[in-house]
Amino acid sequence: QVQLVESGGGLVQAGGSLRLSCAASGRTFSSYAMGWFRQAPGKEREFVAAISWRGGVRSYSDSVKGRFTISRDDTKNTVYLQMNSLKPEDTAVYYCASGRLSTFKGDYDYWGQGTQVTVSS
């Protein structure tokens, strides 16, 4: 059974940084792309970043490009999202997902439970 567990969320002031982690188990982690999505209250879940199965390709939404960095450590079965220069509009529940490299949530077949990120102004 595939399990994805996010950690690292919390409350931070605008301009601050957080690093999210997502630990995976139950499938060959290195064989799949990983993505981060987020969902703010009353809004649709949206794409944030994705990384290919060997880490050679990375993709970001325009809203986080230049501020967020996605990376993976296949020896630890973990994907990370380094978030810098955080803004109040980054406040959301952040989800990691495993599947096919894509910006569409339908292309990911396993999801974590999410971790809350709150950015105060």
CSV table of N, CA, C and O in Angstrom, one decimal:
chain,number,residue,atom,x,y,z
A,1,GLN,N,0.8,-1.2,0.0
A,1,GLN,CA,0.0,0.0,0.0
A,1,GLN,C,0.9,1.2,0.0
A,1,GLN,O,1.8,1.4,0.8
A,2,VAL,N,0.6,2.2,-0.9
A,2,VAL,CA,1.4,3.4,-1.0
A,2,VAL,C,1.0,4.4,0.0
A,2,VAL,O,-0.2,4.6,0.3
A,3,GLN,N,1.9,5.0,0.7
A,3,GLN,CA,1.7,6.0,1.7
A,3,GLN,C,2.6,7.2,1.5
A,3,GLN,O,3.8,7.0,1.3
A,4,LEU,N,2.0,8.4,1.5
A,4,LEU,CA,2.8,9.6,1.4
A,4,LEU,C,2.4,10.4,2.7
A,4,LEU,O,1.3,10.6,3.0
A,5,VAL,N,3.5,10.9,3.3
A,5,VAL,CA,3.3,11.6,4.6
A,5,VAL,C,4.1,12.9,4.5
A,5,VAL,O,5.3,12.9,4.5
A,6,GLU,N,3.3,14.0,4.5
A,6,GLU,CA,3.9,15.3,4.5
A,6,GLU,C,4.2,15.8,5.9
A,6,GLU,O,3.6,15.4,6.9
A,7,SER,N,5.2,16.7,6.0
A,7,SER,CA,5.6,17.3,7.3
A,7,SER,C,6.3,18.7,6.9
A,7,SER,O,6.7,18.9,5.8
A,8,GLY,N,6.4,19.5,8.0
A,8,GLY,CA,7.1,20.7,7.8
A,8,GLY,C,6.3,22.0,7.7
A,8,GLY,O,6.8,23.1,7.7
A,9,GLY,N,5.0,21.8,7.7
A,9,GLY,CA,4.1,23.0,7.6
A,9,GLY,C,4.1,23.7,8.9
A,9,GLY,O,4.7,23.3,9.9
A,10,GLY,N,3.5,24.9,8.9
A,10,GLY,CA,3.4,25.7,10.1
A,10,GLY,C,3.0,27.1,9.9
A,10,GLY,O,2.6,27.5,8.8
A,11,LEU,N,3.2,28.0,10.9
A,11,LEU,CA,2.9,29.4,10.8
A,11,LEU,C,4.2,30.2,10.6
A,11,LEU,O,5.2,30.0,11.4
A,12,VAL,N,4.3,31.1,9.6
A,12,VAL,CA,5.5,31.9,9.4
A,12,VAL,C,5.0,33.3,8.9
A,12,VAL,O,4.0,33.4,8.4
A,13,GLN,N,5.9,34.2,9.2
A,13,GLN,CA,5.6,35.6,8.8
A,13,GLN,C,5.9,35.8,7.3
A,13,GLN,O,6.8,35.1,6.8
A,14,ALA,N,5.3,36.7,6.7
A,14,ALA,CA,5.6,37.0,5.3
A,14,ALA,C,7.1,37.3,5.1
A,14,ALA,O,7.7,38.0,6.0
A,15,GLY,N,7.6,36.8,4.1
A,15,GLY,CA,9.1,36.9,3.8
A,15,GLY,C,9.9,35.8,4.4
A,15,GLY,O,11.1,35.7,4.1
A,16,GLY,N,9.3,35.0,5.2
A,16,GLY,CA,10.0,33.9,5.8
A,16,GLY,C,10.1,32.6,4.9
A,16,GLY,O,9.7,32.7,3.7
A,17,SER,N,10.6,31.6,5.5
A,17,SER,CA,10.8,30.3,4.7
A,17,SER,C,10.3,29.1,5.5
A,17,SER,O,10.3,29.1,6.7
A,18,LEU,N,10.0,28.1,4.7
A,18,LEU,CA,9.6,26.8,5.3
A,18,LEU,C,10.1,25.7,4.3
A,18,LEU,O,10.2,26.0,3.1
A,19,ARG,N,10.4,24.6,4.8
A,19,ARG,CA,10.7,23.4,4.0
A,19,ARG,C,9.8,22.3,4.3
A,19,ARG,O,9.8,21.8,5.4
A,20,LEU,N,9.0,21.9,3.3
A,20,LEU,CA,8.1,20.8,3.4
A,20,LEU,C,8.8,19.5,3.0
A,20,LEU,O,9.6,19.5,2.0
A,21,SER,N,8.5,18.4,3.6
A,21,SER,CA,9.0,17.1,3.3
A,21,SER,C,7.8,16.2,3.0
A,21,SER,O,6.8,16.3,3.6
A,22,CYS,N,8.0,15.2,2.1
A,22,CYS,CA,7.0,14.2,1.9
A,22,CYS,C,7.8,12.8,1.8
A,22,CYS,O,8.5,12.6,0.9
A,23,ALA,N,7.5,12.0,2.8
A,23,ALA,CA,8.1,10.7,2.8
A,23,ALA,C,7.2,9.6,2.2
A,23,ALA,O,6.0,9.6,2.5
A,24,ALA,N,7.7,8.8,1.3
A,24,ALA,CA,6.9,7.9,0.5
A,24,ALA,C,7.3,6.4,0.9
A,24,ALA,O,8.5,6.1,1.2
A,25,SER,N,6.3,5.6,0.9
A,25,SER,CA,6.6,4.1,1.1
A,25,SER,C,5.5,3.4,0.2
A,25,SER,O,4.5,3.9,-0.1
A,26,GLY,N,5.9,2.1,-0.1
A,26,GLY,CA,4.9,1.2,-0.7
A,26,GLY,C,5.0,1.1,-2.2
A,26,GLY,O,4.3,0.3,-2.8
A,27,ARG,N,5.9,1.9,-2.8
A,27,ARG,CA,6.1,1.7,-4.3
A,27,ARG,C,7.5,2.2,-4.5
A,27,ARG,O,8.2,2.8,-3.7
A,28,THR,N,8.0,1.8,-5.7
A,28,THR,CA,9.4,2.2,-6.1
A,28,THR,C,9.5,3.7,-6.3
A,28,THR,O,9.2,4.2,-7.4
A,29,PHE,N,9.8,4.4,-5.3
A,29,PHE,CA,9.8,5.9,-5.2
A,29,PHE,C,10.5,6.5,-6.4
A,29,PHE,O,10.0,7.4,-7.1
A,30,SER,N,11.7,5.9,-6.7
A,30,SER,CA,12.5,6.6,-7.8
A,30,SER,C,11.9,6.4,-9.2
A,30,SER,O,12.4,7.1,-10.1
A,31,SER,N,10.9,5.6,-9.4
A,31,SER,CA,10.3,5.3,-10.7
A,31,SER,C,9.2,6.3,-11.0
A,31,SER,O,8.7,6.2,-12.2
A,32,TYR,N,8.8,7.1,-10.1
A,32,TYR,CA,7.7,8.0,-10.3
A,32,TYR,C,8.0,9.5,-10.2
A,32,TYR,O,8.9,9.8,-9.3
A,33,ALA,N,7.3,10.3,-10.9
A,33,ALA,CA,7.4,11.7,-10.7
A,33,ALA,C,6.7,12.1,-9.4
A,33,ALA,O,5.8,11.3,-8.9
A,34,MET,N,7.0,13.2,-8.8
A,34,MET,CA,6.4,13.7,-7.6
A,34,MET,C,5.9,15.1,-7.8
A,34,MET,O,6.6,15.9,-8.5
A,35,GLY,N,4.8,15.4,-7.2
A,35,GLY,CA,4.3,16.8,-7.3
A,35,GLY,C,3.9,17.4,-6.0
A,35,GLY,O,3.6,16.6,-5.1
A,36,TRP,N,3.8,18.7,-6.0
A,36,TRP,CA,3.2,19.4,-4.8
A,36,TRP,C,2.1,20.2,-5.3
A,36,TRP,O,2.2,20.9,-6.4
A,37,PHE,N,1.0,20.1,-4.6
A,37,PHE,CA,-0.2,20.9,-4.9
A,37,PHE,C,-0.6,21.6,-3.7
A,37,PHE,O,-0.2,21.3,-2.6
A,38,ARG,N,-1.5,22.6,-3.8
A,38,ARG,CA,-2.0,23.3,-2.6
A,38,ARG,C,-3.5,23.7,-2.8
A,38,ARG,O,-3.9,23.8,-3.9
A,39,GLN,N,-4.2,23.8,-1.7
A,39,GLN,CA,-5.6,24.1,-1.7
A,39,GLN,C,-5.9,25.1,-0.6
A,39,GLN,O,-5.7,24.8,0.6
A,40,ALA,N,-6.3,26.3,-1.0
A,40,ALA,CA,-6.7,27.3,0.0
A,40,ALA,C,-8.2,27.2,0.2
A,40,ALA,O,-8.9,26.6,-0.6
A,41,PRO,N,-8.7,27.7,1.4
A,41,PRO,CA,-10.1,27.6,1.7
A,41,PRO,C,-11.0,28.2,0.6
A,41,PRO,O,-10.8,29.3,0.1
A,42,GLY,N,-12.0,27.4,0.1
A,42,GLY,CA,-12.9,27.8,-0.9
A,42,GLY,C,-12.4,27.8,-2.3
A,42,GLY,O,-13.0,28.3,-3.2
A,43,LYS,N,-11.2,27.3,-2.5
A,43,LYS,CA,-10.5,27.3,-3.8
A,43,LYS,C,-10.2,25.9,-4.3
A,43,LYS,O,-10.2,24.9,-3.5
A,44,GLU,N,-10.0,25.7,-5.6
A,44,GLU,CA,-9.6,24.4,-6.1
A,44,GLU,C,-8.2,24.1,-5.8
A,44,GLU,O,-7.4,25.0,-5.5
A,45,ARG,N,-7.9,22.8,-5.7
A,45,ARG,CA,-6.5,22.4,-5.5
A,45,ARG,C,-5.7,22.8,-6.8
A,45,ARG,O,-6.1,22.5,-7.9
A,46,GLU,N,-4.6,23.4,-6.5
A,46,GLU,CA,-3.8,23.9,-7.7
A,46,GLU,C,-2.4,23.4,-7.6
A,46,GLU,O,-1.8,23.1,-6.6
A,47,PHE,N,-1.8,23.3,-8.8
A,47,PHE,CA,-0.4,22.8,-9.0
A,47,PHE,C,0.5,23.8,-8.5
A,47,PHE,O,0.4,25.0,-8.6
A,48,VAL,N,1.6,23.3,-7.8
A,48,VAL,CA,2.7,24.2,-7.3
A,48,VAL,C,4.0,23.8,-8.0
A,48,VAL,O,4.6,24.7,-8.5
A,49,ALA,N,4.4,22.6,-7.9
A,49,ALA,CA,5.7,22.2,-8.5
A,49,ALA,C,5.7,20.7,-8.7
A,49,ALA,O,4.9,19.9,-8.1
A,50,ALA,N,6.6,20.2,-9.6
A,50,ALA,CA,6.7,18.8,-9.9
A,50,ALA,C,8.1,18.5,-10.3
A,50,ALA,O,8.9,19.4,-10.8
A,51,ILE,N,8.5,17.3,-10.0
A,51,ILE,CA,9.9,16.8,-10.4
A,51,ILE,C,9.8,15.5,-11.0
A,51,ILE,O,9.0,14.6,-10.6
A,52,SER,N,10.6,15.2,-12.0
A,52,SER,CA,10.6,14.0,-12.8
A,52,SER,C,11.2,12.9,-12.0
A,52,SER,O,11.8,13.1,-10.9
A,53,TRP,N,11.1,11.6,-12.5
A,53,TRP,CA,11.5,10.4,-11.7
A,53,TRP,C,13.0,10.4,-11.5
A,53,TRP,O,13.4,9.7,-10.6
A,54,ARG,N,13.8,11.1,-12.2
A,54,ARG,CA,15.2,11.1,-11.9
A,54,ARG,C,15.6,12.5,-11.5
A,54,ARG,O,16.8,12.8,-11.2
A,55,GLY,N,14.7,13.4,-11.4
A,55,GLY,CA,15.0,14.8,-10.9
A,55,GLY,C,15.5,15.7,-12.0
A,55,GLY,O,15.9,16.8,-11.7
A,56,GLY,N,15.6,15.2,-13.2
A,56,GLY,CA,16.2,16.1,-14.3
A,56,GLY,C,15.3,17.1,-14.8
A,56,GLY,O,15.7,18.1,-15.4
A,57,VAL,N,14.0,17.0,-14.6
A,57,VAL,CA,13.0,18.0,-15.0
A,57,VAL,C,12.2,18.5,-13.9
A,57,VAL,O,11.7,17.7,-13.0
A,58,ARG,N,12.1,19.8,-13.7
A,58,ARG,CA,11.3,20.4,-12.7
A,58,ARG,C,10.4,21.4,-13.3
A,58,ARG,O,10.8,22.1,-14.3
A,59,SER,N,9.2,21.5,-12.7
A,59,SER,CA,8.2,22.4,-13.3
A,59,SER,C,7.6,23.2,-12.1
A,59,SER,O,7.4,22.6,-11.0
A,60,TYR,N,7.3,24.5,-12.3
A,60,TYR,CA,6.7,25.3,-11.3
A,60,TYR,C,5.6,26.1,-11.8
A,60,TYR,O,5.5,26.5,-13.0
A,61,SER,N,4.6,26.4,-11.0
A,61,SER,CA,3.6,27.4,-11.3
A,61,SER,C,4.2,28.8,-11.4
A,61,SER,O,5.2,29.1,-10.7
A,62,ASP,N,3.6,29.6,-12.1
A,62,ASP,CA,4.1,31.0,-12.3
A,62,ASP,C,4.1,31.7,-10.9
A,62,ASP,O,4.9,32.6,-10.7
A,63,SER,N,3.2,31.4,-10.1
A,63,SER,CA,3.0,32.1,-8.8
A,63,SER,C,4.1,31.8,-7.8
A,63,SER,O,4.3,32.6,-6.9
A,64,VAL,N,4.8,30.7,-8.0
A,64,VAL,CA,5.9,30.3,-7.1
A,64,VAL,C,7.3,30.3,-7.7
A,64,VAL,O,8.3,30.2,-7.0
A,65,LYS,N,7.3,30.4,-9.0
A,65,LYS,CA,8.6,30.3,-9.7
A,65,LYS,C,9.6,31.4,-9.2
A,65,LYS,O,9.2,32.6,-9.0
A,66,GLY,N,10.8,31.0,-8.9
A,66,GLY,CA,11.8,31.9,-8.4
A,66,GLY,C,11.8,31.9,-6.8
A,66,GLY,O,12.8,32.5,-6.2
A,67,ARG,N,10.8,31.4,-6.2
A,67,ARG,CA,10.7,31.5,-4.7
A,67,ARG,C,10.7,30.0,-4.1
A,67,ARG,O,11.2,29.9,-3.0
A,68,PHE,N,10.1,29.1,-4.8
A,68,PHE,CA,10.0,27.7,-4.3
A,68,PHE,C,11.0,26.8,-5.1
A,68,PHE,O,11.2,27.0,-6.3
A,69,THR,N,11.5,25.8,-4.5
A,69,THR,CA,12.4,24.8,-5.1
A,69,THR,C,12.0,23.4,-4.7
A,69,THR,O,11.9,23.1,-3.5
A,70,ILE,N,11.7,22.6,-5.7
A,70,ILE,CA,11.4,21.2,-5.5
A,70,ILE,C,12.6,20.3,-5.7
A,70,ILE,O,13.4,20.6,-6.6
A,71,SER,N,12.8,19.3,-4.8
A,71,SER,CA,14.0,18.4,-4.9
A,71,SER,C,13.5,17.1,-4.4
A,71,SER,O,12.5,16.9,-3.8
A,72,ARG,N,14.4,16.1,-4.7
A,72,ARG,CA,14.1,14.7,-4.2
A,72,ARG,C,15.3,14.0,-3.8
A,72,ARG,O,16.4,14.3,-4.4
A,73,ASP,N,15.2,13.2,-2.8
A,73,ASP,CA,16.3,12.3,-2.4
A,73,ASP,C,15.8,10.9,-2.5
A,73,ASP,O,15.1,10.4,-1.6
A,74,ASP,N,16.2,10.2,-3.6
A,74,ASP,CA,15.7,8.8,-3.8
A,74,ASP,C,16.3,7.8,-2.8
A,74,ASP,O,15.7,6.7,-2.6
A,75,THR,N,17.4,8.2,-2.1
A,75,THR,CA,17.9,7.3,-1.1
A,75,THR,C,17.1,7.3,0.2
A,75,THR,O,17.1,6.4,1.0
A,76,LYS,N,16.3,8.4,0.3
A,76,LYS,CA,15.5,8.5,1.5
A,76,LYS,C,14.0,8.5,1.1
A,76,LYS,O,13.1,8.7,2.0
A,77,ASN,N,13.7,8.2,-0.1
A,77,ASN,CA,12.3,8.2,-0.6
A,77,ASN,C,11.5,9.4,-0.2
A,77,ASN,O,10.4,9.3,0.3
A,78,THR,N,12.1,10.5,-0.4
A,78,THR,CA,11.6,11.8,0.1
A,78,THR,C,11.7,12.9,-0.9
A,78,THR,O,12.7,13.0,-1.6
A,79,VAL,N,10.6,13.7,-1.0
A,79,VAL,CA,10.6,14.8,-1.9
A,79,VAL,C,10.4,16.1,-1.0
A,79,VAL,O,9.8,16.0,0.0
A,80,TYR,N,11.1,17.2,-1.4
A,80,TYR,CA,11.1,18.4,-0.6
A,80,TYR,C,10.5,19.5,-1.4
A,80,TYR,O,10.6,19.6,-2.6
A,81,LEU,N,10.0,20.5,-0.6
A,81,LEU,CA,9.6,21.8,-1.3
A,81,LEU,C,10.2,22.9,-0.4
A,81,LEU,O,9.7,23.1,0.7
A,82,GLN,N,11.2,23.5,-0.8
A,82,GLN,CA,11.8,24.7,-0.1
A,82,GLN,C,11.0,25.9,-0.6
A,82,GLN,O,11.0,26.2,-1.8
A,83,MET,N,10.5,26.6,0.4
A,83,MET,CA,9.6,27.8,0.1
A,83,MET,C,10.3,29.0,0.8
A,83,MET,O,10.4,29.1,2.0
A,84,ASN,N,10.7,29.9,-0.1
A,84,ASN,CA,11.3,31.2,0.4
A,84,ASN,C,10.4,32.4,0.0
A,84,ASN,O,9.5,32.3,-0.8
A,85,SER,N,10.7,33.5,0.7
A,85,SER,CA,9.9,34.7,0.4
A,85,SER,C,8.4,34.5,0.4
A,85,SER,O,7.7,34.9,-0.5
A,86,LEU,N,8.0,33.8,1.4
A,86,LEU,CA,6.6,33.5,1.5
A,86,LEU,C,5.7,34.7,1.6
A,86,LEU,O,6.0,35.7,2.2
A,87,LYS,N,4.5,34.5,1.0
A,87,LYS,CA,3.5,35.6,1.0
A,87,LYS,C,2.2,35.1,1.6
A,87,LYS,O,1.9,33.9,1.6
A,88,PRO,N,1.4,36.0,2.1
A,88,PRO,CA,0.1,35.6,2.7
A,88,PRO,C,-0.7,34.7,1.7
A,88,PRO,O,-1.4,33.8,2.1
A,89,GLU,N,-0.6,35.0,0.4
A,89,GLU,CA,-1.4,34.2,-0.6
A,89,GLU,C,-0.9,32.8,-0.8
A,89,GLU,O,-1.5,32.0,-1.5
A,90,ASP,N,0.3,32.5,-0.1
A,90,ASP,CA,0.7,31.1,-0.2
A,90,ASP,C,0.1,30.2,0.9
A,90,ASP,O,0.3,29.0,0.9
A,91,THR,N,-0.7,30.9,1.7
A,91,THR,CA,-1.5,30.1,2.8
A,91,THR,C,-2.4,29.1,2.2
A,91,THR,O,-3.2,29.4,1.3
A,92,ALA,N,-2.2,27.8,2.6
A,92,ALA,CA,-3.0,26.7,2.0
A,92,ALA,C,-2.6,25.4,2.7
A,92,ALA,O,-1.6,25.4,3.4
A,93,VAL,N,-3.4,24.4,2.4
A,93,VAL,CA,-2.9,23.0,2.7
A,93,VAL,C,-2.1,22.5,1.5
A,93,VAL,O,-2.6,22.6,0.4
A,94,TYR,N,-0.9,22.1,1.8
A,94,TYR,CA,0.0,21.6,0.8
A,94,TYR,C,0.0,20.0,0.8
A,94,TYR,O,0.1,19.4,1.8
A,95,TYR,N,-0.2,19.5,-0.4
A,95,TYR,CA,-0.3,18.1,-0.6
A,95,TYR,C,0.9,17.6,-1.6
A,95,TYR,O,1.2,18.3,-2.6
A,96,CYS,N,1.5,16.5,-1.2
A,96,CYS,CA,2.4,15.9,-2.2
A,96,CYS,C,1.6,14.7,-2.9
A,96,CYS,O,0.7,14.2,-2.3
A,97,ALA,N,2.1,14.4,-4.1
A,97,ALA,CA,1.4,13.4,-4.9
A,97,ALA,C,2.5,12.6,-5.7
A,97,ALA,O,3.5,13.2,-6.1
A,98,SER,N,2.2,11.4,-6.0
A,98,SER,CA,3.0,10.5,-6.8
A,98,SER,C,2.3,10.1,-8.1
A,98,SER,O,1.1,9.7,-8.0
A,99,GLY,N,3.0,10.1,-9.2
A,99,GLY,CA,2.4,9.7,-10.4
A,99,GLY,C,3.2,10.0,-11.6
A,99,GLY,O,4.4,9.8,-11.7
A,100,ARG,N,2.5,10.6,-12.6
A,100,ARG,CA,3.2,10.9,-13.9
A,100,ARG,C,3.5,12.4,-13.9
A,100,ARG,O,2.6,13.2,-13.4
A,101,LEU,N,4.6,12.8,-14.4
A,101,LEU,CA,5.0,14.2,-14.4
A,101,LEU,C,4.0,15.1,-15.2
A,101,LEU,O,3.8,14.9,-16.3
A,102,SER,N,3.4,16.0,-14.4
A,102,SER,CA,2.3,16.7,-15.0
A,102,SER,C,1.9,17.9,-14.1
A,102,SER,O,2.2,17.9,-12.9
A,103,THR,N,1.2,18.9,-14.6
A,103,THR,CA,0.7,19.9,-13.8
A,103,THR,C,-0.8,19.6,-13.4
A,103,THR,O,-1.4,20.4,-12.7
A,104,PHE,N,-1.4,18.6,-13.9
A,104,PHE,CA,-2.8,18.2,-13.7
A,104,PHE,C,-2.9,17.2,-12.6
A,104,PHE,O,-2.2,16.1,-12.6
A,105,LYS,N,-3.7,17.5,-11.6
A,105,LYS,CA,-3.8,16.6,-10.4
A,105,LYS,C,-4.4,15.2,-10.8
A,105,LYS,O,-4.1,14.2,-10.2
A,106,GLY,N,-5.1,15.1,-11.9
A,106,GLY,CA,-5.6,13.8,-12.4
A,106,GLY,C,-4.5,12.8,-12.8
A,106,GLY,O,-4.8,11.6,-12.9
A,107,ASP,N,-3.3,13.3,-13.1
A,107,ASP,CA,-2.2,12.5,-13.5
A,107,ASP,C,-1.4,11.9,-12.3
A,107,ASP,O,-0.5,11.1,-12.5
A,108,TYR,N,-1.9,12.2,-11.1
A,108,TYR,CA,-1.2,11.6,-9.9
A,108,TYR,C,-2.2,10.7,-9.2
A,108,TYR,O,-3.3,11.0,-9.0
A,109,ASP,N,-1.7,9.5,-8.9
A,109,ASP,CA,-2.6,8.5,-8.4
A,109,ASP,C,-2.5,8.2,-6.9
A,109,ASP,O,-3.4,7.5,-6.3
A,110,TYR,N,-1.5,8.8,-6.2
A,110,TYR,CA,-1.5,8.7,-4.8
A,110,TYR,C,-1.2,10.1,-4.2
A,110,TYR,O,-0.4,10.8,-4.7
A,111,TRP,N,-1.9,10.3,-3.1
A,111,TRP,CA,-1.8,11.6,-2.4
A,111,TRP,C,-1.5,11.5,-0.9
A,111,TRP,O,-2.0,10.5,-0.3
A,112,GLY,N,-0.9,12.5,-0.4
A,112,GLY,CA,-0.7,12.5,1.1
A,112,GLY,C,-1.9,13.2,1.7
A,112,GLY,O,-2.9,13.6,1.0
A,113,GLN,N,-1.9,13.3,3.0
A,113,GLN,CA,-3.0,13.9,3.8
A,113,GLN,C,-2.9,15.4,3.8
A,113,GLN,O,-3.9,16.1,4.2
A,114,GLY,N,-1.8,16.0,3.5
A,114,GLY,CA,-1.6,17.4,3.5
A,114,GLY,C,-1.0,18.0,4.8
A,114,GLY,O,-1.1,17.4,5.9
A,115,THR,N,-0.4,19.2,4.6
A,115,THR,CA,0.2,19.9,5.8
A,115,THR,C,-0.2,21.4,5.6
A,115,THR,O,-0.1,21.9,4.5
A,116,GLN,N,-0.6,22.0,6.7
A,116,GLN,CA,-1.0,23.4,6.6
A,116,GLN,C,0.1,24.3,6.7
A,116,GLN,O,1.0,24.2,7.5
A,117,VAL,N,0.1,25.3,5.8
A,117,VAL,CA,1.1,26.4,5.7
A,117,VAL,C,0.3,27.7,5.9
A,117,VAL,O,-0.7,27.9,5.1
A,118,THR,N,0.6,28.5,6.9
A,118,THR,CA,-0.1,29.7,7.1
A,118,THR,C,1.0,30.8,7.2
A,118,THR,O,1.9,30.8,7.9
A,119,VAL,N,0.8,31.8,6.3
A,119,VAL,CA,1.7,33.0,6.2
A,119,VAL,C,1.0,34.2,6.7
A,119,VAL,O,0.0,34.6,6.1
A,120,SER,N,1.5,34.8,7.8
A,120,SER,CA,0.9,36.0,8.3
A,120,SER,C,1.5,37.2,7.7
A,120,SER,O,2.7,37.3,7.4
A,121,SER,N,0.7,38.3,7.6
A,121,SER,CA,1.2,39.5,7.0
A,121,SER,C,1.8,40.5,8.1
A,121,SER,O,1.6,40.2,9.3
